Amino acid sequence: MKRNPVIPYGIIAVIGILAIVIVAGMGVGQRDAIQAEQDGEATEEKGGEEAAASDDPEAIYESNCLSCHGEDLSGGMGPDISKAGADHDADELVNIIQNGIGDMPPTQVGDEEASVLAEWLSEKK
């Protein structure tokens, strides 16, 4: 009686496929754990940076306003705001920052950041 020569190859193929599925599943689990760990570290680091940045009007300006109003507030694509405090009080500036004015679009900053930035700009006279 002769044995079928395909059966050993079939068994080897099934075992190989199972091994690949098991190893891949373990890798996905490890990748998720590593990603979660890195996200946790990034969130902790970012939380400290965001807290510090939300109190620093110059950092808020650099990340949100500099591209249009220039490094020294003298304008560029946007108008000169180096003397914004002479024309507007802090409350008006908060409204302008959050809602935009003229061609200026609304800025995507939080209430606290808008207030800090507006106070800083209102001192520019």
Coordinates of N, CA, C and O in Angstrom, one line a residue:
M1 N 0.8 -1.2 0.0 CA 0.0 0.0 0.0 C 0.9 1.2 0.0 O 1.8 1.3 0.8
K2 N 0.5 2.2 -0.9 CA 1.3 3.4 -1.1 C 0.6 4.5 -0.3 O -0.6 4.7 -0.4
R3 N 1.5 5.4 0.3 CA 0.9 6.6 1.0 C 0.8 7.7 0.0 O 1.6 7.8 -0.9
N4 N -0.1 8.6 0.3 CA -0.2 9.8 -0.6 C 0.9 10.8 -0.2 O 1.0 11.2 0.9
P5 N 1.7 11.2 -1.2 CA 2.9 12.1 -0.9 C 2.5 13.5 -0.6 O 3.3 14.3 -0.1
V6 N 1.3 13.9 -0.9 CA 0.8 15.3 -0.7 C 0.5 15.5 0.8 O 0.6 16.7 1.3
I7 N 0.1 14.5 1.5 CA -0.3 14.7 2.9 C 0.8 15.3 3.8 O 0.5 16.3 4.5
P8 N 2.0 14.9 3.8 CA 3.0 15.5 4.7 C 3.2 17.0 4.3 O 3.4 17.8 5.2
Y9 N 3.1 17.3 3.0 CA 3.3 18.7 2.6 C 2.1 19.6 3.1 O 2.2 20.7 3.5
G10 N 0.9 19.0 3.1 CA -0.3 19.7 3.6 C -0.2 19.9 5.0 O -0.5 21.0 5.5
I11 N 0.3 18.9 5.8 CA 0.4 19.1 7.2 C 1.5 20.2 7.6 O 1.2 21.0 8.4
I12 N 2.6 20.2 6.8 CA 3.6 21.2 7.1 C 3.1 22.6 6.7 O 3.3 23.5 7.4
A13 N 2.3 22.7 5.6 CA 1.7 24.0 5.3 C 0.8 24.5 6.3 O 0.8 25.7 6.7
V14 N -0.1 23.6 6.9 CA -1.0 24.0 7.9 C -0.3 24.5 9.2 O -0.6 25.5 9.8
I15 N 0.7 23.7 9.6 CA 1.5 24.1 10.7 C 2.2 25.4 10.5 O 2.2 26.3 11.4
G16 N 2.7 25.6 9.3 CA 3.4 26.9 9.0 C 2.5 28.1 9.0 O 2.8 29.1 9.6
I17 N 1.3 27.9 8.5 CA 0.3 29.0 8.5 C -0.1 29.3 9.9 O -0.3 30.5 10.3
L18 N -0.4 28.3 10.7 CA -0.7 28.5 12.2 C 0.4 29.2 12.9 O 0.1 30.1 13.7
A19 N 1.6 28.9 12.6 CA 2.8 29.5 13.3 C 2.8 31.0 12.9 O 3.0 31.9 13.8
I20 N 2.6 31.3 11.6 CA 2.6 32.7 11.2 C 1.5 33.5 11.8 O 1.7 34.6 12.3
V21 N 0.3 32.9 11.9 CA -0.8 33.6 12.5 C -0.5 33.9 14.0 O -0.8 35.0 14.5
I22 N 0.0 32.9 14.7 CA 0.3 33.1 16.1 C 1.4 34.1 16.3 O 1.2 35.0 17.2
V23 N 2.4 34.1 15.6 CA 3.5 35.1 15.7 C 3.0 36.5 15.3 O 3.3 37.5 16.0
A24 N 2.2 36.6 14.3 CA 1.7 37.9 13.9 C 0.8 38.4 15.0 O 0.8 39.6 15.3
G25 N 0.0 37.6 15.6 CA -0.9 38.0 16.7 C -0.1 38.5 17.9 O -0.5 39.5 18.5
M26 N 0.9 37.8 18.2 CA 1.8 38.3 19.3 C 2.4 39.6 19.0 O 2.5 40.5 19.8
G27 N 2.9 39.8 17.7 CA 3.5 41.0 17.3 C 2.5 42.2 17.4 O 2.9 43.3 17.8
V28 N 1.3 42.0 17.0 CA 0.3 43.1 17.1 C 0.1 43.5 18.5 O 0.0 44.6 18.8
G29 N 0.0 42.5 19.4 CA -0.2 42.8 20.8 C 0.9 43.6 21.4 O 0.8 44.5 22.1
Q30 N 2.2 43.2 21.0 CA 3.3 43.9 21.5 C 3.4 45.3 20.9 O 3.7 46.3 21.6
R31 N 3.0 45.5 19.6 CA 3.0 46.8 19.0 C 2.0 47.7 19.7 O 2.3 48.9 19.9
D32 N 0.8 47.2 20.0 CA -0.2 48.0 20.7 C 0.3 48.4 22.0 O 0.1 49.5 22.5
A33 N 1.0 47.5 22.7 CA 1.5 47.8 24.1 C 2.5 48.9 24.0 O 2.6 49.8 24.8
I34 N 3.4 48.8 23.0 CA 4.5 49.8 22.8 C 3.9 51.1 22.5 O 4.3 52.1 23.0
Q35 N 2.9 51.1 21.6 CA 2.3 52.3 21.1 C 1.6 53.0 22.3 O 1.7 54.2 22.5
A36 N 0.9 52.2 23.1 CA 0.2 52.8 24.3 C 1.2 53.4 25.2 O 0.9 54.5 25.8
E37 N 2.3 52.7 25.4 CA 3.3 53.2 26.3 C 3.9 54.5 25.8 O 4.1 55.5 26.5
Q38 N 4.2 54.6 24.5 CA 4.7 55.8 23.9 C 3.7 57.0 23.9 O 4.0 58.1 24.2
D39 N 2.4 56.7 23.7 CA 1.4 57.7 23.8 C 1.3 58.2 25.2 O 1.1 59.4 25.4
G40 N 1.4 57.4 26.2 CA 1.4 57.8 27.6 C 2.5 58.8 27.9 O 2.3 59.8 28.5
E41 N 3.7 58.4 27.4 CA 4.8 59.3 27.6 C 4.7 60.6 26.9 O 5.0 61.7 27.4
A42 N 4.2 60.5 25.6 CA 4.0 61.8 24.8 C 3.0 62.6 25.5 O 3.1 63.9 25.5
T43 N 1.9 62.1 26.0 CA 0.8 62.9 26.6 C 1.4 63.5 27.9 O 1.1 64.7 28.1
E44 N 2.2 62.8 28.7 CA 2.8 63.4 29.9 C 3.7 64.6 29.5 O 3.6 65.7 30.1
E45 N 4.5 64.4 28.5 CA 5.4 65.4 28.0 C 4.7 66.6 27.5 O 4.9 67.8 27.8
K46 N 3.7 66.3 26.6 CA 2.9 67.4 26.0 C 2.1 68.1 27.0 O 1.9 69.4 26.9
G47 N 1.6 67.5 28.0 CA 0.8 68.2 29.1 C 1.6 69.2 29.7 O 1.1 70.3 30.0
G48 N 2.9 68.9 30.1 CA 3.7 69.9 30.7 C 4.1 71.1 29.7 O 4.1 72.2 30.1
E49 N 4.3 70.7 28.5 CA 4.6 71.8 27.5 C 3.4 72.6 27.2 O 3.5 73.9 27.1
E50 N 2.2 72.0 27.1 CA 1.0 72.8 26.8 C 0.7 73.8 28.0 O 0.3 74.9 27.8
A51 N 0.9 73.3 29.2 CA 0.6 74.2 30.3 C 1.6 75.3 30.3 O 1.2 76.5 30.6
A52 N 2.8 75.1 30.0 CA 3.8 76.2 29.9 C 3.5 77.1 28.8 O 3.6 78.3 28.9
A53 N 3.2 76.5 27.6 CA 2.9 77.3 26.4 C 1.7 78.2 26.6 O 1.6 79.3 26.0
S54 N 0.7 77.7 27.3 CA -0.6 78.4 27.4 C -0.4 79.7 28.2 O -1.2 80.6 28.2
D55 N 0.7 79.7 29.0 CA 0.9 80.9 29.8 C 1.9 81.9 29.1 O 2.1 83.0 29.6
D56 N 2.5 81.4 28.1 CA 3.5 82.2 27.4 C 2.9 82.8 26.1 O 2.7 82.2 25.1
P57 N 2.6 84.1 26.1 CA 1.9 84.8 25.0 C 2.8 84.7 23.7 O 2.3 84.6 22.6
E58 N 4.1 84.8 23.9 CA 5.0 84.8 22.7 C 5.0 83.4 22.0 O 5.0 83.3 20.8
A59 N 4.9 82.3 22.8 CA 4.8 81.0 22.3 C 3.5 80.8 21.5 O 3.4 80.2 20.5
I60 N 2.4 81.3 22.1 CA 1.1 81.3 21.5 C 1.1 82.0 20.2 O 0.6 81.6 19.1
Y61 N 1.7 83.2 20.2 CA 1.8 84.1 19.0 C 2.6 83.3 17.9 O 2.2 83.3 16.8
E62 N 3.7 82.7 18.3 CA 4.6 82.1 17.3 C 3.9 80.9 16.7 O 4.0 80.7 15.5
S63 N 3.1 80.2 17.4 CA 2.4 79.0 16.8 C 1.1 79.3 16.1 O 0.7 78.5 15.3
N64 N 0.5 80.5 16.3 CA -0.7 80.8 15.7 C -0.8 82.0 14.8 O -1.6 82.1 13.9
C65 N 0.1 83.0 15.1 CA -0.1 84.3 14.4 C 1.1 84.8 13.6 O 1.0 85.6 12.7
L66 N 2.3 84.2 13.9 CA 3.5 84.7 13.3 C 3.5 84.6 11.8 O 4.0 85.5 11.1
S67 N 2.9 83.6 11.2 CA 3.0 83.4 9.8 C 2.3 84.5 9.0 O 2.7 84.8 7.9
C68 N 1.3 85.2 9.6 CA 0.7 86.3 8.9 C 1.1 87.6 9.4 O 1.2 88.6 8.6
H69 N 1.4 87.8 10.7 CA 1.6 89.1 11.3 C 3.1 89.3 11.5 O 3.5 90.4 11.9
G70 N 4.0 88.4 11.1 CA 5.4 88.6 11.1 C 6.0 88.4 12.5 O 5.4 88.4 13.5
E71 N 7.3 88.2 12.5 CA 8.1 87.9 13.7 C 8.0 89.0 14.7 O 8.0 88.9 15.9
D72 N 8.0 90.3 14.2 CA 8.1 91.4 15.0 C 6.7 92.2 15.1 O 6.7 93.4 15.4
L73 N 5.6 91.5 14.7 CA 4.3 92.0 14.7 C 4.1 93.1 13.7 O 3.0 93.8 13.7
S74 N 5.0 93.3 12.8 CA 4.9 94.4 11.8 C 4.1 94.1 10.6 O 4.0 94.9 9.7
G75 N 3.6 92.9 10.5 CA 2.8 92.5 9.4 C 3.5 91.7 8.4 O 4.7 91.4 8.5
G76 N 2.9 91.4 7.3 CA 3.4 90.6 6.2 C 2.2 90.4 5.4 O 1.7 91.3 4.7
M77 N 1.7 89.2 5.4 CA 0.4 88.9 4.8 C -0.7 89.5 5.5 O -1.7 90.0 4.9
G78 N -0.6 89.6 6.9 CA -1.6 90.2 7.7 C -1.2 91.6 8.1 O 0.0 92.1 7.8
P79 N -2.0 92.4 8.7 CA -1.7 93.8 9.1 C -0.7 93.9 10.2 O -0.4 92.9 10.9
D80 N -0.1 95.1 10.4 CA 0.8 95.4 11.5 C 0.0 95.4 12.7 O -1.0 96.1 12.9
I81 N 0.4 94.6 13.7 CA -0.3 94.6 15.0 C 0.6 95.0 16.1 O 0.4 94.8 17.3
S82 N 1.7 95.7 15.8 CA 2.7 96.1 16.8 C 2.1 97.1 17.8 O 2.6 97.3 18.9
K83 N 1.0 97.8 17.4 CA 0.4 98.8 18.3 C -1.1 98.5 18.4 O -1.9 99.4 18.5
A84 N -1.4 97.2 18.5 CA -2.8 96.7 18.7 C -3.4 97.3 19.9 O -4.6 97.5 19.9
G85 N -2.7 97.4 21.0 CA -3.2 97.9 22.2 C -3.7 99.4 22.2 O -4.5 99.8 23.0
A86 N -3.2 100.1 21.2 CA -3.6 101.5 21.1 C -5.0 101.6 20.5 O -5.8 102.6 20.7
D87 N -5.4 100.6 19.7 CA -6.7 100.6 19.0 C -7.8 99.8 19.7 O -8.9 100.0 19.5
H88 N -7.3 98.8 20.4 CA -8.3 97.8 21.0 C -7.9 97.4 22.4 O -6.7 97.4 22.8
D89 N -8.9 97.2 23.2 CA -8.7 96.7 24.6 C -8.6 95.2 24.6 O -8.8 94.6 23.5
A90 N -8.3 94.6 25.7 CA -8.1 93.1 25.7 C -9.3 92.4 25.3 O -9.2 91.4 24.6
D91 N -10.5 92.8 25.8 CA -11.7 92.1 25.4 C -12.0 92.1 23.9 O -12.4 91.1 23.3
E92 N -11.7 93.3 23.3 CA -11.9 93.4 21.8 C -10.9 92.4 21.1 O -11.2 91.8 20.1
L93 N -9.7 92.4 21.6 CA -8.7 91.5 21.0 C -9.0 90.1 21.2 O -8.8 89.3 20.3
V94 N -9.6 89.7 22.3 CA -10.0 88.3 22.5 C -11.1 88.0 21.4 O -11.0 86.9 20.8
N95 N -12.0 88.8 21.2 CA -13.1 88.6 20.2 C -12.4 88.5 18.8 O -12.8 87.6 18.0
I96 N -11.5 89.4 18.5 CA -10.8 89.3 17.2 C -10.1 88.0 17.0 O -10.1 87.4 16.0
I97 N -9.3 87.6 18.0 CA -8.5 86.4 18.0 C -9.4 85.2 17.8 O -9.2 84.3 16.9
Q98 N -10.5 85.1 18.5 CA -11.4 83.9 18.4 C -12.3 83.9 17.2 O -12.6 82.9 16.7
N99 N -12.8 85.1 16.8 CA -13.8 85.1 15.7 C -13.2 85.7 14.4 O -13.9 85.6 13.4
G100 N -12.0 86.3 14.4 CA -11.5 86.9 13.2 C -12.1 88.2 12.9 O -13.0 88.6 13.6
I101 N -11.5 88.9 11.9 CA -12.0 90.2 11.5 C -11.5 90.5 10.1 O -10.4 90.2 9.8
G102 N -12.4 91.0 9.3 CA -12.0 91.3 7.9 C -11.6 90.0 7.2 O -12.3 89.0 7.2
D103 N -10.4 90.0 6.7 CA -9.8 88.8 6.0 C -9.2 87.8 7.0 O -8.9 86.7 6.6
M104 N -9.1 88.2 8.2 CA -8.5 87.3 9.2 C -9.5 86.2 9.6 O -10.6 86.5 10.1
P105 N -9.1 85.0 9.5 CA -10.0 83.9 9.9 C -10.0 83.7 11.4 O -9.0 84.2 12.1
P106 N -10.9 83.0 12.0 CA -10.9 82.7 13.4 C -9.7 81.9 13.7 O -9.2 81.1 12.9
T107 N -9.1 82.1 14.9 CA -7.9 81.4 15.3 C -8.3 80.2 16.2 O -9.2 80.4 17.0
Q108 N -7.7 79.1 16.0 CA -8.0 77.9 16.8 C -7.2 77.9 18.1 O -6.3 77.0 18.3
V109 N -7.5 78.8 19.0 CA -6.9 78.8 20.3 C -8.0 78.7 21.4 O -9.1 79.1 21.1
G110 N -7.7 78.2 22.5 CA -8.7 78.1 23.6 C -8.9 79.5 24.2 O -8.2 80.5 24.0
D111 N -9.9 79.6 25.1 CA -10.2 80.8 25.7 C -9.1 81.4 26.6 O -8.8 82.6 26.6
E112 N -8.4 80.5 27.3 CA -7.3 80.9 28.2 C -6.2 81.5 27.3 O -5.6 82.5 27.6
E113 N -5.8 80.7 26.3 CA -4.7 81.2 25.4 C -5.1 82.5 24.7 O -4.3 83.4 24.6
A114 N -6.4 82.7 24.3 CA -6.8 83.9 23.6 C -6.7 85.1 24.6 O -6.3 86.2 24.3
S115 N -7.1 84.8 25.9 CA -7.0 85.9 26.9 C -5.5 86.3 27.2 O -5.2 87.5 27.3
V116 N -4.6 85.3 27.3 CA -3.2 85.6 27.5 C -2.7 86.4 26.4 O -2.0 87.4 26.6
L117 N -3.0 85.9 25.1 CA -2.5 86.6 24.0 C -3.0 88.0 23.8 O -2.3 89.0 23.5
A118 N -4.3 88.2 24.1 CA -5.0 89.5 24.1 C -4.4 90.5 25.1 O -4.1 91.7 24.8
E119 N -4.1 90.0 26.3 CA -3.5 90.9 27.3 C -2.1 91.3 26.9 O -1.8 92.5 27.0
W120 N -1.4 90.4 26.3 CA 0.0 90.7 25.8 C -0.1 91.8 24.7 O 0.6 92.7 24.7
L121 N -1.0 91.5 23.7 CA -1.2 92.5 22.6 C -1.7 93.8 23.1 O -1.4 94.9 22.5
S122 N -2.6 93.8 24.1 CA -3.1 95.1 24.5 C -2.1 96.0 25.2 O -2.3 97.2 25.3
E123 N -1.0 95.4 25.6 CA 0.2 96.2 26.1 C 1.0 96.9 25.0 O 1.8 97.7 25.3
K124 N 0.8 96.4 23.8 CA 1.6 97.0 22.7 C 0.9 98.3 22.2 O -0.1 98.3 21.6
K125 N 1.5 99.4 22.6 CA 0.9 100.7 22.2 C 1.9 101.6 21.6 O 3.0 101.6 21.7

